[in-house]
PDB file of C-alpha atoms in Angstrom:
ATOM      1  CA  UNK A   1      -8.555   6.151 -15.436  1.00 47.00           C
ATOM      2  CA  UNK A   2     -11.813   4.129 -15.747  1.00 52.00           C
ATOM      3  CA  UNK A   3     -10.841   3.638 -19.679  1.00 55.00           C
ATOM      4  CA  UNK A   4      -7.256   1.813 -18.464  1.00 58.00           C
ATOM      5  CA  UNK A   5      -7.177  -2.024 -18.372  1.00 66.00           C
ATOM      6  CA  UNK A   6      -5.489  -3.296 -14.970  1.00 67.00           C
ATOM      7  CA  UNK A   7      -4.158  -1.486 -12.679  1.00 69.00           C
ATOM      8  CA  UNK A   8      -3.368   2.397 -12.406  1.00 73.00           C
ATOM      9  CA  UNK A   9      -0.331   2.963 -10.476  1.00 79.00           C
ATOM     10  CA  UNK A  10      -1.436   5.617  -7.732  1.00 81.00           C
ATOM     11  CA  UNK A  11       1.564   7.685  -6.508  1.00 78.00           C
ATOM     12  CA  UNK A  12       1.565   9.825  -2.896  1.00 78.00           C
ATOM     13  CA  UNK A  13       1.158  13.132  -4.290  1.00 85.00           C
ATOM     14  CA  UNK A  14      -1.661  12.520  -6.589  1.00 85.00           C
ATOM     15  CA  UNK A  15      -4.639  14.487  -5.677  1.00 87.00           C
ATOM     16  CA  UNK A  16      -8.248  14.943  -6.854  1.00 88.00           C
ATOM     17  CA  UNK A  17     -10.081  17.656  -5.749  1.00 90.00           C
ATOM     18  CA  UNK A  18      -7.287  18.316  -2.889  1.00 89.00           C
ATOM     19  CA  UNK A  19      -7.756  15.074  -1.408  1.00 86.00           C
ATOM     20  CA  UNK A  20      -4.533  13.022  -1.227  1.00 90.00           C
ATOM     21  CA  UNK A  21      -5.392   9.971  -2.897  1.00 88.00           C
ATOM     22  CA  UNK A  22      -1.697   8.476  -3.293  1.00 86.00           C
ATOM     23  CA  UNK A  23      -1.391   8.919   0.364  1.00 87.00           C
ATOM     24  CA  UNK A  24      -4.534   7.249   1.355  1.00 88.00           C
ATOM     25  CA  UNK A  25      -4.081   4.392  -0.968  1.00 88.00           C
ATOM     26  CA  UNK A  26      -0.250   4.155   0.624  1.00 87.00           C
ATOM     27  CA  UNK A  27      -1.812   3.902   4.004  1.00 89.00           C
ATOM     28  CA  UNK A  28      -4.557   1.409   2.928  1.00 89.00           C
ATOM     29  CA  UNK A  29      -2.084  -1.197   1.639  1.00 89.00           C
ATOM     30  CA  UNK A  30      -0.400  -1.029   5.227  1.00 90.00           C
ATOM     31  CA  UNK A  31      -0.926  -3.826   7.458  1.00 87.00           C
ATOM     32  CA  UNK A  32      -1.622  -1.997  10.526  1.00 90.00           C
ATOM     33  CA  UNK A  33      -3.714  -0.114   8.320  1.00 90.00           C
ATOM     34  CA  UNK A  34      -5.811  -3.604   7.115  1.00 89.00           C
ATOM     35  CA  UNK A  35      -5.642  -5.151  10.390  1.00 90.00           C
ATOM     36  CA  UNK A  36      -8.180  -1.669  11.842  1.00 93.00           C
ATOM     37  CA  UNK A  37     -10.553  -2.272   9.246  1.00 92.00           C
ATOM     38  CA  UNK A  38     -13.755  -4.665   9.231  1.00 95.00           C
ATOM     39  CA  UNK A  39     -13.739  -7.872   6.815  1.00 94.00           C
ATOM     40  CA  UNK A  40     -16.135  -5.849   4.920  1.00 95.00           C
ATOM     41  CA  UNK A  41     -14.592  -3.084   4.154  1.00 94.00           C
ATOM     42  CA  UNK A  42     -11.114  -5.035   3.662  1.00 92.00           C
ATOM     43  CA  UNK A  43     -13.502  -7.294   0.993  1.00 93.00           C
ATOM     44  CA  UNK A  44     -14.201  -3.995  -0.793  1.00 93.00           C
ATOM     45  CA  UNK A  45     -10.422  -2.961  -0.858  1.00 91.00           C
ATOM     46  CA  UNK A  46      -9.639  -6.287  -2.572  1.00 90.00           C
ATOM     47  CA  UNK A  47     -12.356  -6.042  -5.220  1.00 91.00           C
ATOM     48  CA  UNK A  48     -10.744  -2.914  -6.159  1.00 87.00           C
ATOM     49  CA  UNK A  49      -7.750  -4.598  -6.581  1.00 87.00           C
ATOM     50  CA  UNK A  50      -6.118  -3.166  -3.031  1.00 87.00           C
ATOM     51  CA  UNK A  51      -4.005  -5.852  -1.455  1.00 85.00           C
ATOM     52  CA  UNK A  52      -1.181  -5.386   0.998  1.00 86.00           C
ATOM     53  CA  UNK A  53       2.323  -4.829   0.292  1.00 81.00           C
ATOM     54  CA  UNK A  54       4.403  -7.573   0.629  1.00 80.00           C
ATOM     55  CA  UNK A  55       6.547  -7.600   3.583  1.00 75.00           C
ATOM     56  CA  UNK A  56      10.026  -6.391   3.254  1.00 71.00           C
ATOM     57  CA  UNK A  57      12.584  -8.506   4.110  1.00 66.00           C
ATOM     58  CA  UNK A  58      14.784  -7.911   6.855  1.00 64.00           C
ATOM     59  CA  UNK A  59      18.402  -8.169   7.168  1.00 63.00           C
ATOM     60  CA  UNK A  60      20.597  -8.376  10.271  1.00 55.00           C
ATOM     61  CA  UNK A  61      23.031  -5.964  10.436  1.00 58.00           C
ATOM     62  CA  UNK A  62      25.848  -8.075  10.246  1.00 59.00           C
ATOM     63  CA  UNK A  63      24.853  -8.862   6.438  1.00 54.00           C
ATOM     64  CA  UNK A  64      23.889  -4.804   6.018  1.00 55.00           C
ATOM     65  CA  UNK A  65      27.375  -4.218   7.664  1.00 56.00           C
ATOM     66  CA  UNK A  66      29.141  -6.402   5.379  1.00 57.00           C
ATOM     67  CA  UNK A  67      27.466  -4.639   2.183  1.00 56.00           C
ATOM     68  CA  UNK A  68      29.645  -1.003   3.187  1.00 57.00           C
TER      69      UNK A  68
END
């Protein structure tokens, strides 16, 4: 991975030496996740290129409703 350019696209599931990497990754791009860390350690994240996932947009269920 080191020899890539960009980003590597880390899946839950991927493991390296047993240790769930996709899942930790998954969790670290969580808000509640960010929000427990310090600004340090969130300043680390983002150098590594770890940002939050954007926020999903919700629907009401009316409009979900009317999609059936």
């Amino acid at each position: 991975m080191a020899d890539e350019e960009g980003q590597a696209e880390v899946l839950p599931g991927f493991t390296v030496y047993g240790m769930g990497i996709g899942k930790w990754l998954a969790w670290q791009r969580k808000t509640e996740a960010l929000q427990a860390l310090t600004d340090g350690q969130r300043g680390r994240l983002e150098q590594l290129g770890i940002v939050p996932l954007a926020p999903r947009s919700r629907r009401s269920p009316q409009s979900r409703s009317r999609r059936l």
